[in-house]
Amino acid sequence: MGASQHLATICATFGLGLSMHSNSHLGTSLMAMAHLAGTTPNLTYACDTHYPWVEDDDEVLVGGKIAFQEGCIIVGDAPGLGVALDQERLRRAHQAFLDTTILSRDDTAQMRRYAMCSSIRTCRSGDSRNLARAGISG
């Protein structure tokens, strides 16, 4: 979190705003991101998370998934991150990790499963003409 705070300071020095993005995480890291966001005065763009796509059974927090209220997460005043780990859920998640046969990460293949626009799938990294046609800034 210190590196993110340092980045926020650099951005503030140059009059730049910033945002945060988090991918493939559970409630513990979501709350860490929310706490960091709450202490970053020049966070001028909305934070982005993939948390809504976490399956309820995969969350490891007591009480299950963290609820969004009007697009926001409430950061309470409980100690630490304000959440507690469900030890049984954590044990299951750890076992699922040990049992996985996925040995490498392929974000492109995963994203293609959800692509809504066929032109996005034809874009190649660094080809700004194709990215612009697909409506993506690059």
Short mmCIF file of C-alpha atoms in Angstrom, two decimals:
data_model
loop_
_atom_site.label_atom_id
_atom_site.label_comp_id
_atom_site.label_asym_id
_atom_site.label_seq_id
_atom_site.Cartn_x
_atom_site.Cartn_y
_atom_site.Cartn_z
CA MET A 1 0.00 0.00 0.00
CA GLY A 2 2.95 2.26 0.58
CA ALA A 3 3.88 2.11 -3.11
CA SER A 4 0.35 3.18 -4.06
CA GLN A 5 0.52 6.09 -1.63
CA HIS A 6 3.86 7.05 -3.15
CA LEU A 7 2.33 6.96 -6.63
CA ALA A 8 -0.52 9.19 -5.41
CA THR A 9 2.07 11.70 -4.14
CA ILE A 10 3.89 11.70 -7.49
CA CYS A 11 0.59 12.22 -9.35
CA ALA A 12 -0.37 15.07 -7.02
CA THR A 13 3.01 16.71 -7.65
CA PHE A 14 2.27 16.84 -11.37
CA GLY A 15 -1.41 17.71 -10.98
CA LEU A 16 -2.56 14.29 -12.13
CA GLY A 17 -5.49 12.31 -10.82
CA LEU A 18 -5.47 8.58 -10.49
CA SER A 19 -7.65 5.52 -10.10
CA MET A 20 -7.25 1.94 -8.98
CA HIS A 21 -8.00 -1.34 -10.67
CA SER A 22 -8.07 -4.72 -9.06
CA ASN A 23 -8.56 -8.02 -10.81
CA SER A 24 -9.26 -11.50 -9.50
CA HIS A 25 -9.43 -10.81 -5.82
CA LEU A 26 -11.55 -11.60 -2.78
CA GLY A 27 -12.98 -9.41 -0.06
CA THR A 28 -9.74 -8.99 1.87
CA SER A 29 -7.95 -7.25 -0.99
CA LEU A 30 -11.13 -5.40 -1.99
CA MET A 31 -11.30 -3.89 1.49
CA ALA A 32 -7.58 -3.04 1.35
CA MET A 33 -8.24 -1.22 -1.92
CA ALA A 34 -11.24 0.58 -0.38
CA HIS A 35 -9.21 1.68 2.65
CA LEU A 36 -6.43 2.95 0.41
CA ALA A 37 -8.96 4.77 -1.79
CA GLY A 38 -10.45 6.41 1.29
CA THR A 39 -7.06 7.86 2.24
CA THR A 40 -6.06 9.07 -1.24
CA PRO A 41 -7.26 12.65 -1.70
CA ASN A 42 -6.40 12.86 -5.41
CA LEU A 43 -8.27 9.71 -6.38
CA THR A 44 -10.20 11.55 -9.07
CA TYR A 45 -11.41 8.60 -11.15
CA ALA A 46 -13.64 5.75 -10.02
CA CYS A 47 -12.00 2.57 -8.79
CA ASP A 48 -12.54 -0.54 -10.90
CA THR A 49 -12.87 -4.07 -9.62
CA HIS A 50 -13.82 -7.48 -10.92
CA TYR A 51 -15.16 -8.42 -7.48
CA PRO A 52 -18.83 -8.56 -8.57
CA TRP A 53 -17.93 -11.61 -10.67
CA VAL A 54 -16.57 -13.53 -7.67
CA GLU A 55 -18.83 -16.49 -7.01
CA ASP A 56 -20.52 -16.36 -3.60
CA ASP A 57 -19.10 -19.77 -2.68
CA ASP A 58 -15.54 -18.59 -3.41
CA GLU A 59 -15.52 -15.69 -0.93
CA VAL A 60 -13.52 -16.40 2.24
CA LEU A 61 -15.02 -13.77 4.54
CA VAL A 62 -17.35 -14.35 7.44
CA GLY A 63 -20.78 -13.38 6.14
CA GLY A 64 -19.88 -13.94 2.49
CA LYS A 65 -19.43 -11.32 -0.19
CA ILE A 66 -19.15 -7.63 0.61
CA ALA A 67 -22.23 -5.73 -0.49
CA PHE A 68 -22.03 -2.70 -2.75
CA GLN A 69 -24.40 0.15 -1.89
CA GLU A 70 -25.09 2.49 -4.81
CA GLY A 71 -21.77 1.47 -6.36
CA CYS A 72 -19.82 1.99 -3.13
CA ILE A 73 -18.33 -0.09 -0.36
CA ILE A 74 -18.73 1.09 3.19
CA VAL A 75 -15.43 1.32 5.05
CA GLY A 76 -16.30 0.86 8.70
CA ASP A 77 -14.40 1.67 11.85
CA ALA A 78 -13.62 -1.91 12.92
CA PRO A 79 -9.91 -2.68 13.47
CA GLY A 80 -7.74 -3.62 10.51
CA LEU A 81 -9.59 -4.08 7.25
CA GLY A 82 -12.87 -4.49 9.12
CA VAL A 83 -13.49 -8.03 7.89
CA ALA A 84 -12.91 -11.49 9.35
CA LEU A 85 -11.80 -14.64 7.59
CA ASP A 86 -14.09 -17.67 7.58
CA GLN A 87 -11.57 -20.41 8.34
CA GLU A 88 -13.63 -23.16 6.68
CA ARG A 89 -14.11 -21.14 3.49
CA LEU A 90 -10.40 -20.30 3.53
CA ARG A 91 -9.52 -24.00 3.93
CA ARG A 92 -11.73 -24.87 0.92
CA ALA A 93 -10.17 -22.10 -1.18
CA HIS A 94 -6.68 -23.26 -0.25
CA GLN A 95 -7.54 -26.85 -1.18
CA ALA A 96 -8.97 -25.68 -4.51
CA PHE A 97 -5.69 -23.86 -5.14
CA LEU A 98 -3.69 -26.99 -4.34
CA ASP A 99 -5.92 -29.10 -6.58
CA THR A 100 -5.87 -26.81 -9.61
CA THR A 101 -4.31 -28.01 -12.84
CA ILE A 102 -3.96 -24.48 -14.23
CA LEU A 103 -0.24 -23.83 -14.24
CA SER A 104 -0.11 -20.64 -16.31
CA ARG A 105 -2.23 -17.55 -16.73
CA ASP A 106 -3.84 -16.65 -20.05
CA ASP A 107 -5.78 -13.41 -19.61
CA THR A 108 -6.40 -13.06 -23.34
CA ALA A 109 -8.15 -16.41 -23.58
CA GLN A 110 -10.25 -15.58 -20.52
CA MET A 111 -11.22 -12.17 -21.91
CA ARG A 112 -12.21 -13.70 -25.25
CA ARG A 113 -14.85 -15.72 -23.42
CA TYR A 114 -16.65 -12.48 -22.59
CA ALA A 115 -15.81 -10.25 -25.58
CA MET A 116 -18.91 -8.53 -26.92
CA CYS A 117 -17.30 -7.06 -30.01
CA SER A 118 -15.58 -9.28 -32.56
CA SER A 119 -13.29 -6.42 -33.60
CA ILE A 120 -11.76 -6.39 -30.11
CA ARG A 121 -10.61 -9.96 -30.62
CA THR A 122 -8.73 -8.98 -33.77
CA CYS A 123 -6.75 -6.20 -32.14
CA ARG A 124 -3.07 -6.79 -31.63
CA SER A 125 -1.06 -5.08 -28.94
CA GLY A 126 0.53 -1.92 -30.31
CA ASP A 127 -1.78 -1.65 -33.31
CA SER A 128 -3.47 1.64 -32.46
CA ARG A 129 -5.56 1.67 -35.67
CA ASN A 130 -7.31 -1.59 -34.71
CA LEU A 131 -7.66 -0.46 -31.10
CA ALA A 132 -9.25 2.81 -32.20
CA ARG A 133 -11.68 0.93 -34.47
CA ALA A 134 -12.64 -1.24 -31.52
CA GLY A 135 -13.26 1.86 -29.39
CA ILE A 136 -10.29 1.22 -27.11
CA SER A 137 -7.64 3.83 -26.36
CA GLY A 138 -4.17 2.40 -26.47
#
